[in-house]
mmCIF file of C-alpha atoms in Angstrom:
data_model
loop_
_atom_site.group_PDB
_atom_site.id
_atom_site.type_symbol
_atom_site.label_atom_id
_atom_site.label_comp_id
_atom_site.label_asym_id
_atom_site.label_seq_id
_atom_site.Cartn_x
_atom_site.Cartn_y
_atom_site.Cartn_z
ATOM 1 C CA MET A 27 0.000 0.000 0.000
ATOM 2 C CA ILE A 28 2.831 2.409 0.846
ATOM 3 C CA LYS A 29 4.539 1.650 -2.468
ATOM 4 C CA LEU A 30 1.328 2.442 -4.322
ATOM 5 C CA LEU A 31 0.986 5.706 -2.410
ATOM 6 C CA LEU A 32 4.592 6.672 -3.209
ATOM 7 C CA VAL A 33 4.091 5.919 -6.912
ATOM 8 C CA ALA A 34 0.915 8.012 -6.981
ATOM 9 C CA LEU A 35 2.660 10.859 -5.160
ATOM 10 C CA THR A 36 5.565 10.729 -7.609
ATOM 11 C CA PHE A 37 3.226 11.036 -10.595
ATOM 12 C CA THR A 38 1.408 13.906 -8.912
ATOM 13 C CA VAL A 39 4.634 15.829 -8.295
ATOM 14 C CA VAL A 40 5.932 15.162 -11.806
ATOM 15 C CA GLY A 41 2.591 16.275 -13.226
ATOM 16 C CA CYS A 42 2.903 19.595 -11.382
ATOM 17 C CA ALA A 43 6.374 20.389 -12.680
ATOM 18 C CA PRO A 44 6.369 23.353 -15.043
ATOM 19 C CA GLU A 45 6.959 22.345 -18.632
ATOM 20 C CA GLN A 46 9.629 24.036 -20.655
ATOM 21 C CA ASP A 47 8.005 25.800 -23.585
ATOM 22 C CA SER A 48 8.924 24.555 -27.036
ATOM 23 C CA LYS A 49 10.695 27.798 -28.029
ATOM 24 C CA THR A 50 13.013 27.552 -25.011
ATOM 25 C CA ALA A 51 13.614 23.860 -25.642
ATOM 26 C CA ALA A 52 14.504 24.567 -29.272
ATOM 27 C CA ALA A 53 16.855 27.394 -28.256
ATOM 28 C CA GLU A 54 18.521 25.097 -25.735
ATOM 29 C CA VAL A 55 19.097 22.391 -28.332
ATOM 30 C CA ALA A 56 20.397 24.934 -30.864
ATOM 31 C CA SER A 57 22.777 26.448 -28.301
ATOM 32 C CA ARG A 58 24.540 23.117 -27.854
ATOM 33 C CA ASP A 59 25.703 23.078 -31.476
ATOM 34 C CA LEU A 60 27.331 26.515 -31.420
ATOM 35 C CA GLN A 61 31.087 26.955 -31.057
ATOM 36 C CA PRO A 62 33.349 29.973 -31.469
ATOM 37 C CA ALA A 63 35.238 29.829 -34.766
ATOM 38 C CA ASP A 64 38.503 30.666 -33.000
ATOM 39 C CA GLY A 65 40.002 27.487 -31.513
ATOM 40 C CA GLN A 66 41.352 29.182 -28.373
ATOM 41 C CA LEU A 67 37.994 30.820 -27.644
ATOM 42 C CA ALA A 68 36.244 27.507 -28.307
ATOM 43 C CA GLU A 69 38.454 25.835 -25.701
ATOM 44 C CA ILE A 70 37.662 28.542 -23.123
ATOM 45 C CA TYR A 71 33.957 28.455 -24.002
ATOM 46 C CA ASN A 72 33.796 24.676 -23.610
ATOM 47 C CA ARG A 73 35.469 24.641 -20.208
ATOM 48 C CA SER A 74 34.009 27.810 -18.702
ATOM 49 C CA CYS A 75 30.798 28.951 -20.400
ATOM 50 C CA ARG A 76 29.076 26.051 -22.122
ATOM 51 C CA SER A 77 27.866 24.189 -19.047
ATOM 52 C CA CYS A 78 25.539 27.044 -18.041
ATOM 53 C CA HIS A 79 24.849 28.859 -21.315
ATOM 54 C CA THR A 80 23.413 25.745 -23.014
ATOM 55 C CA VAL A 81 21.028 24.755 -20.192
ATOM 56 C CA ALA A 82 17.872 26.816 -19.855
ATOM 57 C CA ALA A 83 17.273 25.661 -16.284
ATOM 58 C CA THR A 84 20.347 27.594 -15.115
ATOM 59 C CA GLY A 85 18.615 30.882 -15.891
ATOM 60 C CA SER A 86 21.607 32.152 -17.845
ATOM 61 C CA PRO A 87 20.989 33.415 -21.378
ATOM 62 C CA LEU A 88 21.471 30.649 -23.892
ATOM 63 C CA THR A 89 24.249 30.875 -26.431
ATOM 64 C CA GLY A 90 22.861 32.198 -29.673
ATOM 65 C CA ASP A 91 19.553 33.387 -28.183
ATOM 66 C CA ALA A 92 19.698 37.009 -29.315
ATOM 67 C CA THR A 93 16.335 37.783 -27.700
ATOM 68 C CA ALA A 94 17.568 36.712 -24.256
ATOM 69 C CA TRP A 95 20.867 38.526 -24.707
ATOM 70 C CA GLN A 96 19.446 41.809 -26.032
ATOM 71 C CA PRO A 97 18.493 43.372 -22.655
ATOM 72 C CA ARG A 98 21.951 42.517 -21.379
ATOM 73 C CA MET A 99 23.676 43.879 -24.473
ATOM 74 C CA ASP A 100 21.634 47.078 -24.134
ATOM 75 C CA LYS A 101 23.460 47.735 -20.851
ATOM 76 C CA GLY A 102 26.755 47.901 -22.736
ATOM 77 C CA ILE A 103 29.807 45.701 -22.919
ATOM 78 C CA ASP A 104 31.460 47.394 -19.913
ATOM 79 C CA VAL A 105 28.557 46.380 -17.643
ATOM 80 C CA LEU A 106 28.681 42.825 -18.970
ATOM 81 C CA LEU A 107 32.433 42.616 -18.469
ATOM 82 C CA ASP A 108 31.982 43.858 -14.905
ATOM 83 C CA SER A 109 29.375 41.131 -14.307
ATOM 84 C CA VAL A 110 31.747 38.466 -15.621
ATOM 85 C CA ILE A 111 34.743 39.708 -13.648
ATOM 86 C CA ASN A 112 32.878 40.226 -10.366
ATOM 87 C CA GLY A 113 30.258 37.515 -10.766
ATOM 88 C CA PHE A 114 26.545 38.049 -11.164
ATOM 89 C CA GLY A 115 23.623 36.005 -9.892
ATOM 90 C CA GLY A 116 24.687 32.371 -10.076
ATOM 91 C CA MET A 117 27.747 33.104 -12.204
ATOM 92 C CA PRO A 118 30.948 33.030 -10.171
ATOM 93 C CA PRO A 119 33.620 35.695 -10.596
ATOM 94 C CA PHE A 120 35.520 35.352 -13.859
ATOM 95 C CA GLY A 121 32.935 32.835 -15.062
ATOM 96 C CA LEU A 122 35.339 30.136 -13.845
ATOM 97 C CA CYS A 123 38.078 31.348 -16.202
ATOM 98 C CA MET A 124 40.700 32.829 -13.920
ATOM 99 C CA ASP A 125 43.239 33.170 -16.715
ATOM 100 C CA CYS A 126 40.987 34.887 -19.265
ATOM 101 C CA SER A 127 41.645 38.422 -20.429
ATOM 102 C CA ALA A 128 39.029 41.146 -20.765
ATOM 103 C CA GLU A 129 39.383 40.823 -24.546
ATOM 104 C CA GLU A 130 38.604 37.093 -24.385
ATOM 105 C CA PHE A 131 35.597 37.730 -22.145
ATOM 106 C CA GLU A 132 34.331 40.363 -24.567
ATOM 107 C CA ALA A 133 34.764 38.005 -27.540
ATOM 108 C CA LEU A 134 32.941 35.233 -25.653
ATOM 109 C CA ILE A 135 30.072 37.545 -24.707
ATOM 110 C CA LEU A 136 29.708 38.710 -28.306
ATOM 111 C CA PHE A 137 29.807 35.104 -29.519
ATOM 112 C CA MET A 138 27.174 33.932 -27.026
ATOM 113 C CA ALA A 139 24.970 36.931 -27.830
ATOM 114 C CA GLY A 140 25.124 35.958 -31.494
ATOM 115 C CA GLU A 141 26.938 39.113 -32.527
ATOM 116 C CA GLN A 142 30.215 37.510 -33.557
ATOM 117 C CA GLY A 143 31.422 34.068 -34.611
#
């Protein structure tokens, strides 16, 4: 009887979970295929950015999702660089890239925002 109750409770909880809308799901899938054209930036992106910027559940803007990036880009690159260097929300300082330069961060931001390859 307890097993049956637990199974029913599990289905109830799963049924209440918010569903990811199809646009977000498509953007998430598309973000996983994007890579910077520059090999050095691609290496940094894969070790420091990709794990959050290709997963919608993290709340970070997805790579290539210009709509999600636009309000951030409107603040200006200096504000975005400050957020990367000092950390912002769930993003740790330096975005986990302690050896990255400001120029590399800027190139990565522009790439993720879809403004540069």
